[in-house]
Tab-separated table of C-alpha atoms in Angstrom:
chain	number	residue	atom	x	y	z
A	1	MET	CA	0.000	0.000	0.000
A	2	THR	CA	1.437	3.388	-0.983
A	3	ALA	CA	0.688	6.964	0.031
A	4	HIS	CA	-1.890	5.926	2.598
A	5	ILE	CA	-3.215	7.898	5.566
A	6	GLY	CA	-2.773	6.638	9.094
A	7	VAL	CA	-5.830	7.169	11.294
A	8	ILE	CA	-5.305	7.272	15.058
A	9	ARG	CA	-8.433	6.264	16.953
A	10	VAL	CA	-8.555	7.395	20.587
A	11	LEU	CA	-11.403	4.999	21.389
A	12	THR	CA	-10.038	1.568	22.296
A	13	SER	CA	-11.834	-1.394	20.738
A	14	ASP	CA	-11.079	-5.020	19.929
A	15	ASP	CA	-13.516	-4.907	17.028
A	16	ALA	CA	-11.665	-4.364	13.759
A	17	LEU	CA	-14.688	-2.828	12.030
A	18	THR	CA	-15.129	-0.294	14.829
A	19	VAL	CA	-11.464	0.717	14.716
A	20	ALA	CA	-11.533	1.058	10.935
A	21	ALA	CA	-14.799	3.025	10.786
A	22	HIS	CA	-13.322	6.519	10.393
A	23	GLY	CA	-10.677	5.312	7.959
A	24	ARG	CA	-13.415	3.770	5.810
A	25	VAL	CA	-15.248	7.106	5.711
A	26	ILE	CA	-12.091	8.826	4.478
A	27	GLU	CA	-11.440	6.108	1.893
A	28	GLU	CA	-14.983	6.295	0.535
A	29	ARG	CA	-15.074	10.105	0.370
A	30	TYR	CA	-11.594	10.832	-0.971
A	31	ALA	CA	-10.504	7.539	-2.577
A	32	ILE	CA	-7.406	7.481	-0.380
A	33	PRO	CA	-6.309	4.266	1.347
A	34	ALA	CA	-6.320	4.476	5.122
A	35	VAL	CA	-4.853	2.336	7.884
A	36	SER	CA	-6.567	2.728	11.263
A	37	ARG	CA	-5.284	1.740	14.687
A	38	CYS	CA	-6.438	2.582	18.201
A	39	ILE	CA	-4.612	3.514	21.367
A	40	PRO	CA	-4.871	1.034	24.267
A	41	GLY	CA	-6.725	1.258	27.543
A	42	GLN	CA	-9.385	3.874	26.731
A	43	PRO	CA	-12.721	2.143	26.044
A	44	HIS	CA	-14.599	5.451	26.400
A	45	GLY	CA	-12.110	7.498	24.395
A	46	ILE	CA	-11.285	11.053	25.454
A	47	HIS	CA	-14.024	12.852	27.361
A	48	ASP	CA	-12.305	15.016	30.010
A	49	ASP	CA	-8.918	16.476	30.925
A	50	GLU	CA	-7.745	13.336	32.710
A	51	SER	CA	-8.581	10.968	29.855
A	52	GLU	CA	-6.900	13.375	27.438
A	53	ARG	CA	-3.761	13.465	29.581
A	54	ARG	CA	-3.605	9.662	29.666
A	55	ALA	CA	-4.101	9.441	25.925
A	56	GLU	CA	-1.388	11.866	24.820
A	57	PRO	CA	1.723	9.643	25.139
A	58	LYS	CA	-0.205	6.756	23.575
A	59	ILE	CA	-1.095	8.917	20.585
A	60	VAL	CA	2.519	9.936	20.054
A	61	ALA	CA	3.690	6.309	20.271
A	62	LEU	CA	1.038	5.118	17.810
A	63	ALA	CA	1.860	7.959	15.430
A	64	ARG	CA	5.475	6.853	15.364
A	65	GLU	CA	4.379	3.305	14.541
A	66	LEU	CA	2.078	4.386	11.723
A	67	ALA	CA	4.690	6.708	10.229
A	68	ALA	CA	7.311	3.957	10.403
A	69	ASP	CA	4.886	1.666	8.570
A	70	GLY	CA	4.637	4.084	5.658
A	71	ALA	CA	1.779	6.483	6.367
A	72	ALA	CA	2.208	9.623	4.259
A	73	ALA	CA	-0.002	11.679	6.611
A	74	LEU	CA	-1.667	11.073	9.950
A	75	VAL	CA	-5.104	11.968	11.314
A	76	ILE	CA	-5.757	12.194	15.043
A	77	SER	CA	-9.434	11.288	15.016
A	78	CYS	CA	-10.519	13.363	17.992
A	79	ALA	CA	-11.934	16.895	17.905
A	80	ALA	CA	-9.878	17.912	20.940
A	81	ASP	CA	-6.703	17.556	18.844
A	82	PRO	CA	-4.954	15.725	21.718
A	83	ALA	CA	-1.144	15.710	21.574
A	84	LEU	CA	-1.226	17.400	18.163
A	85	GLU	CA	1.903	19.506	18.584
A	86	ARG	CA	3.794	16.713	20.370
A	87	THR	CA	2.904	14.330	17.563
A	88	ARG	CA	4.003	16.766	14.877
A	89	GLU	CA	7.356	17.042	16.626
A	90	ALA	CA	7.666	13.255	16.830
A	91	VAL	CA	7.145	12.319	13.166
A	92	ASP	CA	8.247	13.592	9.764
A	93	VAL	CA	4.844	13.457	8.034
A	94	PRO	CA	1.921	15.903	8.230
A	95	VAL	CA	-0.365	15.387	11.234
A	96	ILE	CA	-3.975	16.579	11.078
A	97	GLY	CA	-6.142	17.210	14.132
A	98	ALA	CA	-9.831	16.573	13.486
A	99	GLY	CA	-10.959	19.549	15.570
A	100	SER	CA	-8.857	22.255	13.970
A	101	ALA	CA	-9.515	20.750	10.530
A	102	ALA	CA	-13.276	20.948	11.114
A	103	ALA	CA	-12.986	24.529	12.338
A	104	ALA	CA	-11.026	25.515	9.232
A	105	VAL	CA	-13.700	24.024	6.972
A	106	ALA	CA	-16.463	25.706	8.983
A	107	LEU	CA	-14.847	29.095	8.405
A	108	GLY	CA	-15.311	28.561	4.686
A	109	LEU	CA	-19.013	27.861	5.082
A	110	GLY	CA	-20.436	30.347	7.549
A	111	SER	CA	-19.960	33.390	9.721
A	112	ARG	CA	-21.567	32.117	12.954
A	113	VAL	CA	-20.402	28.623	13.846
A	114	GLY	CA	-22.170	26.641	16.541
A	115	VAL	CA	-20.102	23.876	18.119
A	116	LEU	CA	-21.748	20.622	19.167
A	117	GLY	CA	-19.648	18.301	21.344
A	118	ILE	CA	-19.547	16.017	24.365
A	119	ARG	CA	-18.080	18.502	26.839
A	120	ASP	CA	-19.640	21.605	28.312
A	121	GLN	CA	-17.077	23.776	26.551
A	122	ALA	CA	-15.907	23.598	22.943
A	123	PRO	CA	-12.389	22.189	22.482
A	124	PRO	CA	-9.747	24.934	22.767
A	125	ALA	CA	-8.292	23.853	19.419
A	126	VAL	CA	-11.631	24.547	17.773
A	127	ARG	CA	-12.175	27.862	19.550
A	128	ALA	CA	-8.693	29.057	18.592
A	129	VAL	CA	-9.381	28.586	14.878
A	130	LEU	CA	-12.932	29.940	14.882
A	131	GLY	CA	-12.052	33.127	16.738
A	132	GLU	CA	-14.811	35.736	16.463
A	133	ARG	CA	-16.950	33.430	14.334
A	134	PHE	CA	-17.616	31.140	17.294
A	135	ALA	CA	-21.366	31.462	17.949
A	136	GLY	CA	-21.885	29.140	20.892
A	137	GLU	CA	-21.522	25.602	22.160
A	138	ALA	CA	-23.836	22.800	23.233
A	139	ARG	CA	-23.645	19.291	24.670
A	140	PRO	CA	-26.494	16.859	23.998
A	141	ARG	CA	-28.557	16.059	27.069
A	142	GLY	CA	-27.285	12.928	28.827
A	143	VAL	CA	-24.094	12.731	26.750
A	144	HIS	CA	-20.754	12.920	28.560
A	145	ARG	CA	-18.651	10.393	26.634
A	146	THR	CA	-18.456	9.438	22.979
A	147	THR	CA	-19.984	6.045	23.763
A	148	ASP	CA	-23.103	7.798	25.141
A	149	LEU	CA	-23.905	8.927	21.603
A	150	GLN	CA	-24.649	5.319	20.660
A	151	SER	CA	-27.439	4.975	23.222
A	152	PRO	CA	-31.026	4.824	21.933
A	153	GLU	CA	-31.547	8.394	23.148
A	154	GLY	CA	-28.327	9.708	21.589
A	155	PRO	CA	-29.505	10.881	18.132
A	156	ALA	CA	-32.569	12.697	19.481
A	157	ALA	CA	-30.465	14.451	22.105
A	158	VAL	CA	-27.991	15.534	19.428
A	159	LEU	CA	-30.774	16.925	17.241
A	160	GLU	CA	-32.245	18.831	20.182
A	161	ALA	CA	-28.895	20.419	21.082
A	162	ALA	CA	-28.132	21.266	17.466
A	163	ALA	CA	-31.529	22.879	16.994
A	164	GLY	CA	-30.854	25.074	20.013
A	165	LEU	CA	-27.645	26.353	18.444
A	166	VAL	CA	-29.402	27.190	15.174
A	167	GLU	CA	-32.255	28.910	17.017
A	168	ALA	CA	-29.630	31.014	18.812
A	169	GLY	CA	-28.249	32.215	15.486
A	170	ALA	CA	-25.684	29.689	14.258
A	171	ASP	CA	-25.581	29.488	10.460
A	172	THR	CA	-23.138	26.563	10.435
A	173	LEU	CA	-22.700	23.636	12.822
A	174	LEU	CA	-19.419	21.980	13.720
A	175	LEU	CA	-19.488	18.471	15.177
A	176	ALA	CA	-16.819	18.600	17.873
A	177	CYS	CA	-16.696	14.867	18.545
A	178	THR	CA	-15.678	12.271	15.985
A	179	GLY	CA	-18.189	9.923	17.605
A	180	LEU	CA	-20.860	11.994	15.882
A	181	ASN	CA	-19.467	10.673	12.611
A	182	THR	CA	-19.747	7.138	13.961
A	183	ILE	CA	-23.502	7.496	14.494
A	184	GLY	CA	-23.954	9.095	11.052
A	185	ILE	CA	-25.906	12.088	12.328
A	186	ARG	CA	-24.736	14.752	9.852
A	187	PRO	CA	-27.283	14.127	7.038
A	188	LEU	CA	-30.183	14.198	9.519
A	189	LEU	CA	-29.024	17.485	11.031
A	190	GLU	CA	-28.613	19.140	7.636
A	191	ASP	CA	-32.021	17.890	6.499
A	192	ARG	CA	-33.869	18.968	9.646
A	193	LEU	CA	-32.066	22.237	10.375
A	194	GLY	CA	-31.175	23.535	6.920
A	195	VAL	CA	-27.608	24.635	7.700
A	196	PRO	CA	-24.218	23.178	6.721
A	197	VAL	CA	-22.846	20.665	9.224
A	198	VAL	CA	-19.099	20.037	9.335
A	199	ASP	CA	-18.035	16.486	10.137
A	200	PRO	CA	-14.582	16.355	11.784
A	201	VAL	CA	-13.611	13.031	10.213
A	202	LEU	CA	-14.421	14.233	6.701
A	203	ALA	CA	-12.668	17.546	7.394
A	204	ALA	CA	-9.542	15.774	8.639
A	205	GLY	CA	-9.576	13.499	5.599
A	206	LEU	CA	-9.778	16.537	3.323
A	207	MET	CA	-6.749	18.132	4.962
A	208	ALA	CA	-4.848	14.843	4.935
A	209	SER	CA	-5.541	14.467	1.206
A	210	TYR	CA	-3.496	17.636	0.719
A	211	GLY	CA	-0.904	16.769	3.340
A	212	ARG	CA	0.043	13.381	1.938
A	213	GLY	CA	1.180	14.961	-1.346
């Protein structure tokens, strides 16, 4: 396999299809081969400062492995962009953070960007890119970890939170959790709310398609 993208999943799983899910999305959208691997010991991914701290050295180590195995660019599939700068210092290939990539795409689509995530505050990496175009943040009711999105109540809670952002004036929505890609919520939100919705996995894949050369 040549010129492929390495996808770093921060949600630990023994299921190969689950691990490969975001890489498959990138392959299907951009016709770029992807190799996906997950960090160990984090079955609920990154959902607070402590889980992010634990994940950072694991991300750097996995990035080194993927780069050594021939990845031409790397995607950290988490909207918090954990360990992004440390990872860029550790490898010689471009490294894309899903959060900052999504924010960059959102800037090209709207002037008031509402951020929908799993924490009470939008990821700092996303806020830094959006600047004055940040229009507000929301967390779906009952959702505190990426795995909560897969509950039966998850999609309805996401739609409710997203609708609140649009009612408050957002003209574009940014999904600040890659788990929102996993549940495939973007088409529903665009159909129901009538505004562009930026998926962080697709945004990261777009940036990586440039970065891999």
